[in-house]
Structure formats: C-alpha cells, structure tokens
Amino acid sequence: MKMKLIIVVLALGLGGCAQGARVDQMAAMPTTALPATSELQHAIQLNSVTGGTTTNPLWMSKVGNPEFQAALASSLGSAGLLANGEGRYRLDAKLEALRQPMMGFDLTVHTQVHYTLTDTKLSKPVFDHQIDSDFTATVGDAFMAVERLRLANEGSIKQNIRTFMDQMIAEFGSAPKVSVTGLRPPGG
C-alpha cells in the first residue's frame, strides 16, 4: 500500500500541474502590413471576448477569457489597430472550440474563433468570420505533456489571432506581405 502511495506521489510530482496559457505567448503580429491610410488604423475597440475556460491546475491547460482578451488587445495594439477609447469599429470574439488531445508525443491543438467587427456608425458587421487554426507542440518543445499542451494552446491562439488580422486587413484593402519570424512560441 505504501509503495502505491509513493508511486502516485512521484507521478504527480513528475507530471507537474497544468498552467493556463500566457498572454505574451499568444499575442501576434499580422503578416500583412497595415497601409498608412487604412481606416482600421487605431480604429478598433475591443468589446466582448467569450468562450474561454479557466485552467484547472489538476487537469489540462486551457485558455481563459481574460488571457485571450489581453492577447487580442496586445496584438491589435502592436499592429496599430487598437483605438484609444471608443473606436469606429467594435470587435467581438468568441472562442467556439479549443480541441485538445488527451495524450501523445506531438500535441496538436485546434482553435475555432468567431470574430465580428461592427461599424459603429452604420451599426452593421463589416467582418464576420470564423477562423480555424492548428498548432503542434512536440516533445522537443517540452518534455512534460502539461507544458507541451500549454505551448500548443498558446501557438494555436497566436496563429488564430494572426490569421484574423491578416484576413481583416486584406478585406479592407490589399497590402504587401511582410516577413514574420517566430511562428512558434519562445521556448517552443
């Protein structure tokens, strides 16, 4: 009986506790340059961000609403899209799916987010799309599965935000592509 208890304690200690996704690892930059004359420049007000789930440290890493919202705000701000105060456009984002594997060596997470950008002057949506993205974290990225899953969550959300911004910028006028390095989260 003591041996079983020791094995359980060791397994829990070696397995680690699940941590939620980190904001700085989910923030993204678009690969499409924002034209200097774009009407999106400093014009987007972040409204509601829903669908996230708080991480239970004894179970699996998840993406919470506050973290997703902060990553989205950081991304929009870095890209020159976020308004100071009220903007011409209001953005709502709903994390509709975060599909995670239960186990494996290479862990691929699939995210599905519905983005709605509404023109506040016209009170109508001008961008209303569901964006799907995948990211795989390997044993080379992190040995422990709980850390690998967190990296896959972060990478998938980061790719989702990047794809959203690229599509939105493209719909508001074409611009030349710029080179972006580091599609994988640091440390991953």
CSV table of C-alpha atoms in Angstrom, one decimal:
chain,number,residue,atom,x,y,z
A,1,MET,CA,0.0,0.0,0.0
A,2,LYS,CA,2.8,2.4,0.9
A,3,MET,CA,4.5,1.6,-2.4
A,4,LYS,CA,1.4,2.5,-4.4
A,5,LEU,CA,1.1,5.8,-2.5
A,6,ILE,CA,4.8,6.6,-3.2
A,7,ILE,CA,4.2,5.9,-6.9
A,8,VAL,CA,1.2,8.2,-7.1
A,9,VAL,CA,3.0,11.0,-5.3
A,10,LEU,CA,6.0,10.6,-7.6
A,11,ALA,CA,3.8,10.5,-10.7
A,12,LEU,CA,2.0,13.7,-9.6
A,13,GLY,CA,5.4,15.4,-8.9
A,14,LEU,CA,6.9,14.4,-12.2
A,15,GLY,CA,3.7,15.2,-14.2
A,16,GLY,CA,3.5,18.8,-12.9
A,17,CYS,CA,0.5,21.0,-12.7
A,18,ALA,CA,-1.4,22.5,-15.6
A,19,GLN,CA,-0.9,26.2,-16.2
A,20,GLY,CA,-3.1,28.5,-18.2
A,21,ALA,CA,-2.0,30.0,-21.5
A,22,ARG,CA,0.3,33.0,-21.1
A,23,VAL,CA,-0.8,36.3,-22.7
A,24,ASP,CA,2.7,37.2,-24.1
A,25,GLN,CA,2.9,33.9,-25.9
A,26,MET,CA,-0.5,34.3,-27.6
A,27,ALA,CA,0.0,37.9,-28.8
A,28,ALA,CA,0.7,38.0,-32.5
A,29,MET,CA,1.6,40.4,-35.3
A,30,PRO,CA,-0.1,40.2,-38.7
A,31,THR,CA,2.0,39.2,-41.7
A,32,THR,CA,0.1,41.7,-43.8
A,33,ALA,CA,1.3,45.3,-43.4
A,34,LEU,CA,-1.4,47.8,-42.4
A,35,PRO,CA,-1.4,50.6,-45.1
A,36,ALA,CA,-0.7,54.0,-43.6
A,37,THR,CA,-4.0,55.3,-45.0
A,38,SER,CA,-6.1,52.3,-43.7
A,39,GLU,CA,-9.4,53.2,-42.0
A,40,LEU,CA,-8.6,50.5,-39.5
A,41,GLN,CA,-5.6,52.3,-38.1
A,42,HIS,CA,-6.3,52.9,-34.3
A,43,ALA,CA,-10.0,52.4,-35.0
A,44,ILE,CA,-10.9,49.1,-33.3
A,45,GLN,CA,-12.4,49.0,-29.9
A,46,LEU,CA,-12.3,45.5,-28.2
A,47,ASN,CA,-15.7,44.7,-26.9
A,48,SER,CA,-16.6,41.2,-25.7
A,49,VAL,CA,-14.3,38.1,-25.6
A,50,THR,CA,-16.1,35.0,-24.6
A,51,GLY,CA,-15.9,31.2,-24.8
A,52,GLY,CA,-12.7,30.7,-22.8
A,53,THR,CA,-12.3,28.3,-19.9
A,54,THR,CA,-10.3,28.7,-16.7
A,55,THR,CA,-7.5,26.2,-16.3
A,56,ASN,CA,-7.8,23.6,-13.5
A,57,PRO,CA,-4.2,23.0,-12.3
A,58,LEU,CA,-5.0,19.4,-11.7
A,59,TRP,CA,-6.3,18.7,-15.2
A,60,MET,CA,-5.4,20.4,-18.5
A,61,SER,CA,-4.2,23.7,-19.6
A,62,LYS,CA,-7.0,25.9,-21.1
A,63,VAL,CA,-7.3,29.5,-22.4
A,64,GLY,CA,-9.3,31.8,-20.2
A,65,ASN,CA,-11.3,34.8,-21.4
A,66,PRO,CA,-9.1,37.4,-19.6
A,67,GLU,CA,-6.0,35.9,-21.1
A,68,PHE,CA,-7.5,35.7,-24.6
A,69,GLN,CA,-8.8,39.2,-24.4
A,70,ALA,CA,-5.4,40.6,-23.2
A,71,ALA,CA,-3.6,38.7,-26.0
A,72,LEU,CA,-6.0,40.1,-28.6
A,73,ALA,CA,-5.7,43.6,-27.2
A,74,SER,CA,-1.9,43.4,-27.2
A,75,SER,CA,-1.9,42.1,-30.8
A,76,LEU,CA,-4.3,44.8,-32.1
A,77,GLY,CA,-2.2,47.4,-30.2
A,78,SER,CA,1.1,46.2,-31.6
A,79,ALA,CA,-0.4,46.2,-35.1
A,80,GLY,CA,-1.7,49.8,-34.8
A,81,LEU,CA,-5.3,48.7,-34.9
A,82,LEU,CA,-6.5,49.3,-31.3
A,83,ALA,CA,-8.3,52.5,-30.6
A,84,ASN,CA,-7.6,54.7,-27.6
A,85,GLY,CA,-11.1,54.7,-26.1
A,86,GLU,CA,-14.0,54.3,-28.4
A,87,GLY,CA,-13.3,53.4,-32.0
A,88,ARG,CA,-15.1,53.4,-35.3
A,89,TYR,CA,-15.2,49.6,-35.2
A,90,ARG,CA,-16.2,47.3,-32.3
A,91,LEU,CA,-14.7,43.8,-32.2
A,92,ASP,CA,-16.3,40.8,-30.5
A,93,ALA,CA,-14.5,37.4,-30.4
A,94,LYS,CA,-16.0,34.1,-29.3
A,95,LEU,CA,-13.7,31.1,-28.7
A,96,GLU,CA,-16.0,28.5,-30.1
A,97,ALA,CA,-13.7,25.5,-29.8
A,98,LEU,CA,-10.4,24.5,-28.2
A,99,ARG,CA,-9.8,20.9,-29.3
A,100,GLN,CA,-7.0,19.3,-27.4
A,101,PRO,CA,-5.7,15.7,-27.4
A,102,MET,CA,-5.8,13.7,-24.2
A,103,MET,CA,-2.3,12.4,-24.7
A,104,GLY,CA,0.5,11.9,-27.2
A,105,PHE,CA,4.0,12.9,-28.0
A,106,ASP,CA,3.2,15.6,-30.6
A,107,LEU,CA,0.2,17.5,-29.3
A,108,THR,CA,-1.9,19.4,-31.8
A,109,VAL,CA,-4.5,21.9,-30.6
A,110,HIS,CA,-7.2,23.2,-32.9
A,111,THR,CA,-8.9,26.5,-32.2
A,112,GLN,CA,-12.0,28.0,-33.7
A,113,VAL,CA,-12.8,31.6,-33.1
A,114,HIS,CA,-15.7,33.7,-34.4
A,115,TYR,CA,-14.7,37.3,-34.9
A,116,THR,CA,-17.3,40.0,-35.6
A,117,LEU,CA,-16.2,43.6,-36.4
A,118,THR,CA,-19.1,46.0,-36.4
A,119,ASP,CA,-19.0,49.5,-37.9
A,120,THR,CA,-20.4,51.6,-35.0
A,121,LYS,CA,-21.5,54.4,-37.3
A,122,LEU,CA,-23.6,52.1,-39.5
A,123,SER,CA,-24.4,49.6,-36.8
A,124,LYS,CA,-23.7,46.7,-39.1
A,125,PRO,CA,-21.0,44.0,-39.2
A,126,VAL,CA,-18.2,44.6,-41.8
A,127,PHE,CA,-16.2,41.5,-40.9
A,128,ASP,CA,-18.0,38.4,-39.6
A,129,HIS,CA,-15.8,35.2,-39.9
A,130,GLN,CA,-14.9,32.0,-38.2
A,131,ILE,CA,-11.1,31.4,-38.1
A,132,ASP,CA,-9.7,27.9,-37.6
A,133,SER,CA,-6.1,27.3,-36.7
A,134,ASP,CA,-3.9,24.4,-35.5
A,135,PHE,CA,-0.6,24.3,-33.8
A,136,THR,CA,1.6,21.3,-32.8
A,137,ALA,CA,4.0,21.2,-29.9
A,138,THR,CA,6.5,18.3,-29.9
A,139,VAL,CA,8.5,16.5,-27.3
A,140,GLY,CA,11.4,18.6,-28.5
A,141,ASP,CA,9.5,21.7,-27.4
A,142,ALA,CA,8.7,20.5,-23.9
A,143,PHE,CA,9.2,17.1,-22.3
A,144,MET,CA,6.3,17.3,-19.9
A,145,ALA,CA,2.9,16.8,-21.6
A,146,VAL,CA,1.2,19.5,-19.5
A,147,GLU,CA,3.7,22.0,-20.7
A,148,ARG,CA,3.5,20.8,-24.3
A,149,LEU,CA,-0.2,21.2,-24.2
A,150,ARG,CA,0.1,24.8,-22.9
A,151,LEU,CA,2.6,25.6,-25.7
A,152,ALA,CA,0.1,24.1,-28.3
A,153,ASN,CA,-2.7,26.2,-26.8
A,154,GLU,CA,-0.6,29.3,-27.0
A,155,GLY,CA,0.6,28.6,-30.5
A,156,SER,CA,-2.9,27.8,-31.8
A,157,ILE,CA,-4.4,31.0,-30.4
A,158,LYS,CA,-1.4,33.1,-31.7
A,159,GLN,CA,-1.9,31.7,-35.2
A,160,ASN,CA,-5.6,32.3,-34.9
A,161,ILE,CA,-5.2,35.9,-34.0
A,162,ARG,CA,-2.5,36.4,-36.8
A,163,THR,CA,-4.8,34.9,-39.4
A,164,PHE,CA,-7.8,37.0,-38.2
A,165,MET,CA,-5.7,40.2,-38.5
A,166,ASP,CA,-4.4,39.2,-41.9
A,167,GLN,CA,-7.8,38.5,-43.3
A,168,MET,CA,-9.3,41.6,-41.8
A,169,ILE,CA,-6.6,43.8,-43.2
A,170,ALA,CA,-6.9,42.1,-46.6
A,171,GLU,CA,-10.6,42.7,-46.7
A,172,PHE,CA,-10.1,46.4,-46.1
A,173,GLY,CA,-7.6,46.8,-48.9
A,174,SER,CA,-4.6,44.9,-50.2
A,175,ALA,CA,-1.2,45.5,-48.8
A,176,PRO,CA,2.2,43.9,-49.4
A,177,LYS,CA,3.3,40.9,-47.3
A,178,VAL,CA,6.0,41.4,-44.7
A,179,SER,CA,8.3,38.8,-43.3
A,180,VAL,CA,7.4,37.5,-39.8
A,181,THR,CA,9.7,35.1,-37.9
A,182,GLY,CA,9.0,33.0,-34.9
A,183,LEU,CA,5.6,31.4,-35.5
A,184,ARG,CA,6.4,29.1,-32.6
A,185,PRO,CA,6.2,30.5,-29.0
A,186,PRO,CA,9.6,31.2,-27.5
A,187,GLY,CA,10.9,28.2,-25.7
A,188,GLY,CA,8.9,26.1,-28.1
